[in-house]
Short mmCIF file of C-alpha atoms in Angstrom, two decimals:
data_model
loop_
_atom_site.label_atom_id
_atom_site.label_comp_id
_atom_site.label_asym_id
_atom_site.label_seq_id
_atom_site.Cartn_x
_atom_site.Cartn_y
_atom_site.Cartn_z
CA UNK A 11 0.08 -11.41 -11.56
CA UNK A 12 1.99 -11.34 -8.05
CA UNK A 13 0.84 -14.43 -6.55
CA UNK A 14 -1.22 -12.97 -4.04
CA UNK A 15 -4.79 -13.87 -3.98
CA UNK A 16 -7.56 -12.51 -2.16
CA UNK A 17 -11.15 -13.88 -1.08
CA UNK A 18 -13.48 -13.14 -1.50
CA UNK A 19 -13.42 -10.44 -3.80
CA UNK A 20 -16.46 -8.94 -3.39
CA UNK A 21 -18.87 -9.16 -0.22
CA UNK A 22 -21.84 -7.24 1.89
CA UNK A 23 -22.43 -7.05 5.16
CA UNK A 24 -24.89 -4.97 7.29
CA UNK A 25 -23.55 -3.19 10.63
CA UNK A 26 -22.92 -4.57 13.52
CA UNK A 27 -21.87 -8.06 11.85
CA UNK A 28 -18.53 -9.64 11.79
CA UNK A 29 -16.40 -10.25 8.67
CA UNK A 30 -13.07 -12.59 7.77
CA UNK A 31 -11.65 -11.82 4.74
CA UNK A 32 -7.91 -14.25 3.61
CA UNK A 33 -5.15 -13.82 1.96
CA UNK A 34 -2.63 -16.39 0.16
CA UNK A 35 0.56 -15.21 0.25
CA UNK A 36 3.23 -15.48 -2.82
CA UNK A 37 5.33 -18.12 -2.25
CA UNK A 38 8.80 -17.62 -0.55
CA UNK A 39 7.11 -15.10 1.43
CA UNK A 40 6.98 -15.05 4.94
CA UNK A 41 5.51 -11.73 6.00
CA UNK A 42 1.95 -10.20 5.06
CA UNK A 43 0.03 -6.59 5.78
CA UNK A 44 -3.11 -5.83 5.43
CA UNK A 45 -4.65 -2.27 4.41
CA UNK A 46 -7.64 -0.79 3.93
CA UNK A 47 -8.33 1.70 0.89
CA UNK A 48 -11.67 4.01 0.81
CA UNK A 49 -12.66 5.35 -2.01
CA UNK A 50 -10.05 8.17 -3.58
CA UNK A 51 -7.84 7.80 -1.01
CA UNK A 52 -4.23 5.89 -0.07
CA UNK A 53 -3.89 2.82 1.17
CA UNK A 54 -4.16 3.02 5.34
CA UNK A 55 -1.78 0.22 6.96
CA UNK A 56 -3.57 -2.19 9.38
CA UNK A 57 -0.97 -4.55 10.13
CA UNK A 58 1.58 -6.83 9.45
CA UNK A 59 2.50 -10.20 10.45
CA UNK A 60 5.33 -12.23 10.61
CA UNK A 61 5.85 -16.08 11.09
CA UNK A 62 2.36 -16.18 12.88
CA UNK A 63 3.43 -12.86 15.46
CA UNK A 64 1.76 -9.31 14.74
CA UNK A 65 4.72 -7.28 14.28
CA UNK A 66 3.40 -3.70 13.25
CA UNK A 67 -0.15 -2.20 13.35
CA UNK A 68 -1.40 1.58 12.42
CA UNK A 69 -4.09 3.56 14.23
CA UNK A 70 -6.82 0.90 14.24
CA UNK A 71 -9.34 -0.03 16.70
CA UNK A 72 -8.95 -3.72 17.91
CA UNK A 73 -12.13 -4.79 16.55
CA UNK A 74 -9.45 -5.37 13.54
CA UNK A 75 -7.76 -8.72 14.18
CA UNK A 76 -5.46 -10.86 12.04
CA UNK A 77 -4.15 -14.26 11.96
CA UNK A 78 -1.23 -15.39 10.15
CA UNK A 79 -1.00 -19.58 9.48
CA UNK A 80 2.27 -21.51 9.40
CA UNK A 81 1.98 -21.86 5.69
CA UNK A 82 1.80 -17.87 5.83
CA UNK A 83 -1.58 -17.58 4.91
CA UNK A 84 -3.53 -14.78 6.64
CA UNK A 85 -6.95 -13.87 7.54
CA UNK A 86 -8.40 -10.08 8.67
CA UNK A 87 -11.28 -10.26 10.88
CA UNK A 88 -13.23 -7.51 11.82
CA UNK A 89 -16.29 -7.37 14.75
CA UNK A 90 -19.02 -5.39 14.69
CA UNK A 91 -19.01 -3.60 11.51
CA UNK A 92 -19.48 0.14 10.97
CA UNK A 93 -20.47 1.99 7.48
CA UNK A 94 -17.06 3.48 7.98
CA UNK A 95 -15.65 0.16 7.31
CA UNK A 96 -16.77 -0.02 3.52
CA UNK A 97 -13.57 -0.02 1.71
CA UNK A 98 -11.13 -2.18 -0.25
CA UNK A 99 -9.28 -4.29 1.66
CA UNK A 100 -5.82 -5.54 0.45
CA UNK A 101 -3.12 -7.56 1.53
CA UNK A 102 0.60 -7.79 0.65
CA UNK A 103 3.26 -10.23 1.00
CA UNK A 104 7.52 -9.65 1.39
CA UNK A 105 10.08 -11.54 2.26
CA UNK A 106 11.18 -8.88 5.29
CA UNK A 107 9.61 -8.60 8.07
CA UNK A 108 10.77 -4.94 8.51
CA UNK A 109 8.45 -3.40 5.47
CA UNK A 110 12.19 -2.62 3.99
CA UNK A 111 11.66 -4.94 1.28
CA UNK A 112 9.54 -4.93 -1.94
CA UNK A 113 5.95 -5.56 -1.59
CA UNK A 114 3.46 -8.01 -3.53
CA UNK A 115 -0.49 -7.38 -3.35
CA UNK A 116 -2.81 -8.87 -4.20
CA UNK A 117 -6.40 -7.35 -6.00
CA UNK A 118 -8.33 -7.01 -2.86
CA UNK A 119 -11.75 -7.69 -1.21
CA UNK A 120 -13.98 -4.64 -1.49
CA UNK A 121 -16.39 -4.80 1.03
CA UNK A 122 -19.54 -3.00 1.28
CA UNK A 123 -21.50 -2.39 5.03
CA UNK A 124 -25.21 -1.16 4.71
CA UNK B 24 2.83 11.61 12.97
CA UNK B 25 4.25 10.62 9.57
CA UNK B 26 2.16 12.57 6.61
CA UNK B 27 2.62 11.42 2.92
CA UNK B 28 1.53 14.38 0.73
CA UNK B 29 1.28 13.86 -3.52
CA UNK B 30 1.03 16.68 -6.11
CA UNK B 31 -1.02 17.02 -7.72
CA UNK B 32 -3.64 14.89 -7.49
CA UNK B 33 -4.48 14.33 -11.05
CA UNK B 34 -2.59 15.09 -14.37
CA UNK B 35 -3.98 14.66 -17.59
CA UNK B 36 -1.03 15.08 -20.84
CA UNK B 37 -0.50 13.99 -24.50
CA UNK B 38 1.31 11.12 -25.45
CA UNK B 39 5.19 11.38 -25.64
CA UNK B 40 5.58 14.32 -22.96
CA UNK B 41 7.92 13.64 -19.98
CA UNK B 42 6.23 14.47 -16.59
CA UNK B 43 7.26 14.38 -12.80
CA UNK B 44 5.39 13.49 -10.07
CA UNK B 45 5.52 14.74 -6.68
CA UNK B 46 5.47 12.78 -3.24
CA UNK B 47 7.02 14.56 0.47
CA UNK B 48 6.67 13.06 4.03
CA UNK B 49 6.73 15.18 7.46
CA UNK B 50 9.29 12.59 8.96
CA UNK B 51 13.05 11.86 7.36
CA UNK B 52 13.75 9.15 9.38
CA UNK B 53 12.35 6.77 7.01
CA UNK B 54 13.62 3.36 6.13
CA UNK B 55 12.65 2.92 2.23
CA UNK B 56 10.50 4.75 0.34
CA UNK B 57 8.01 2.82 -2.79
CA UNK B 58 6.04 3.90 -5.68
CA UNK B 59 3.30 1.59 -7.01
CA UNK B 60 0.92 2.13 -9.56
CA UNK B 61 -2.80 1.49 -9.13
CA UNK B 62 -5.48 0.72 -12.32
CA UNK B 63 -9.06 1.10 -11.64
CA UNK B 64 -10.75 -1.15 -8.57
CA UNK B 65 -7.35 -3.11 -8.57
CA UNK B 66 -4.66 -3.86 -6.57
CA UNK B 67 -0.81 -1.86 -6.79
CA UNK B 68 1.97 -3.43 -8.64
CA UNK B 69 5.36 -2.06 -7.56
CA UNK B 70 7.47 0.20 -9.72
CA UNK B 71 10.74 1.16 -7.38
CA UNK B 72 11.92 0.99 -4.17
CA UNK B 73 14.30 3.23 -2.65
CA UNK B 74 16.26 2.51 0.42
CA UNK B 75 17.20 5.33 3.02
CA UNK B 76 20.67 5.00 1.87
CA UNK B 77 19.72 5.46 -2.07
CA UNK B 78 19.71 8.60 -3.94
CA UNK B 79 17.41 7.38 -7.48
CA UNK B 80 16.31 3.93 -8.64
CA UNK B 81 15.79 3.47 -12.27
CA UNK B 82 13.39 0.97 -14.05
CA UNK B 83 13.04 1.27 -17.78
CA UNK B 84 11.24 4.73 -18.32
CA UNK B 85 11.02 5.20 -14.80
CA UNK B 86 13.19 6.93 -12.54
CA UNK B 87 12.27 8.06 -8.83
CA UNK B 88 14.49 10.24 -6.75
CA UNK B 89 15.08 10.64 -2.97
CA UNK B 90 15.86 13.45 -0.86
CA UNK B 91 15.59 12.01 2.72
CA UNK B 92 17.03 15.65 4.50
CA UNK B 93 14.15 17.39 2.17
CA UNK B 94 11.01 14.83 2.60
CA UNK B 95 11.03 14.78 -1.07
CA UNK B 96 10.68 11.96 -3.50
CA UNK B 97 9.78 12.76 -6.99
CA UNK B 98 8.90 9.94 -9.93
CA UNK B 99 10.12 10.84 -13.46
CA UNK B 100 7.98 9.15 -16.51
CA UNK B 101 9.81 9.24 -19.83
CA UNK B 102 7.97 9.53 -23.47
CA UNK B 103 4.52 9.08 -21.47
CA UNK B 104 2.20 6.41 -23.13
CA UNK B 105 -1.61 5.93 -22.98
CA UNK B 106 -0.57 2.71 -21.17
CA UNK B 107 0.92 4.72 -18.38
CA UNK B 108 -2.87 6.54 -17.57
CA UNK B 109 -3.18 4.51 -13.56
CA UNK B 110 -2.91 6.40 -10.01
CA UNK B 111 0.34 6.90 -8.89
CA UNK B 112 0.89 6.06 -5.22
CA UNK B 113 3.93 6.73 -3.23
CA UNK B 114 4.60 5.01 0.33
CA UNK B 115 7.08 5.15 2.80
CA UNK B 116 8.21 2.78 5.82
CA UNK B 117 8.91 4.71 9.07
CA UNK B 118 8.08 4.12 13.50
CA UNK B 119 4.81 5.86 13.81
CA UNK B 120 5.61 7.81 16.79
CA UNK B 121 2.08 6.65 18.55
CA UNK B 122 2.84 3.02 18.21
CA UNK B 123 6.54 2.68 18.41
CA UNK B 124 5.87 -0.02 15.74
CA UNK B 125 6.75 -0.07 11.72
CA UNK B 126 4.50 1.09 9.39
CA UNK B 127 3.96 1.77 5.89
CA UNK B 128 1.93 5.50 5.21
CA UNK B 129 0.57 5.79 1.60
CA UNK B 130 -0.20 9.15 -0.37
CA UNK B 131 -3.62 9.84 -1.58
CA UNK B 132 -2.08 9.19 -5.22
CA UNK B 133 -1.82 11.31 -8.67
CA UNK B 134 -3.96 10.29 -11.25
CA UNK B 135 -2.79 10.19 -14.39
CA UNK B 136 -4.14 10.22 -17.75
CA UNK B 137 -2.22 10.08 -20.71
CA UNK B 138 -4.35 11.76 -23.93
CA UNK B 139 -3.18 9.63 -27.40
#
């Protein structure tokens, strides 16, 4: 167990809808990242954020959008959903905000669009 | 554009044998580099992390190598064990060139299965 808990872990949407998935990070952490895992492949870096401030993102449209909370807490949103966007989702906590440090994750929110 | 490449993709091999798995990215100037294991519909756990300064990081029957000038990392099992049978997923932190920002870029994995 990391400490890092997901919800929810399972959910399905239909296209075009709009879906918030959160993330608990361990505690002494400061800094989450999100990624997003299809089926037989890596992990594909969304972002990160750090004390409430996006400080990385990878090639993703902006319909993906993150929050992080003062108690470090973090929510992925995404907009109008594709079938593309059926994957699991997971999110990761550290205590450096410059991905040098080790990183906790937690077991994900697979999400299915129809 | 960083690329994380693992071979090979799956391994199967009886119980006791030492095996090495294989992980190289397209662009040294990395920060750290990570290997995680990953069971079935779950999330990764950690196993080492090497910084850009580090040569090898041990952890029990692990032990994971880096050649930064090479784009090589390679992850060493000892006396293999049913237990071990998980993907294998390497990572590394770099700038993505198209962002200017941090980011982590995973490998596709190994999969391993280890035969009792």
């Amino acid at each position: 167990e990391t400490g890092v808990t997901q919800s929810p872990t399972h959910l399905i949407k239909t296209r075009g809808q709009q879906v918030t998935l959160r993330c608990s990070s361990q505690s002494g952490h400061n800094t989450v990242s999100w990624y997003q895992q299809a089926l037989g492949q890596g992990p594909q870096f969304i972002f990160q954020y750090y004390r409430e401030e996006e400080n990385g993102r990878g090639n993703f449209p902006p319909r993906f959008s993150g929050l992080q909370f003062p108690n470090y807490s973090s929510e992925l949103n995404v907009n109008a959903l594709e079938l593309d966007d059926s994957a699991l989702y997971l999110c990761a906590s550290s205590r450096d905000r410059g991905l040098a440090g080790e990183l906790f994750f937690g077991e994900g929110s697979r999400l299915t669009v129809l | 554009k960083q690329e994380v490449t693992q071979i090979p993709a799956a391994l199967s091999v009886p119980e006791g044998e030492n095996l090495v798995l294989n992980c190289s990215f397209t662009d040294s100037a990395i920060y750290n580099l990570q290997w995680f294991r990953q069971d079935p519909g779950k999330g990764l756990t950690s196993l080492l992390l090497i910084q850009s300064s580090q040569r090898e990081q041990t952890s029990g029957r692990l032990n994971a190598s880096l050649d930064k000038s090479s784009g090589r990392s390679t992850l060493y099992i000892a006396a293999s064990q049913p237990g071990d049978s998980a993907t294998y997923l390497c990572a590394v932190s770099s700038i993505l060139m198209d962002t200017g920002r941090r980011a982590l870029t995973f490998g596709s994995g190994t999969r391993l299965q280890v035969q009792p």
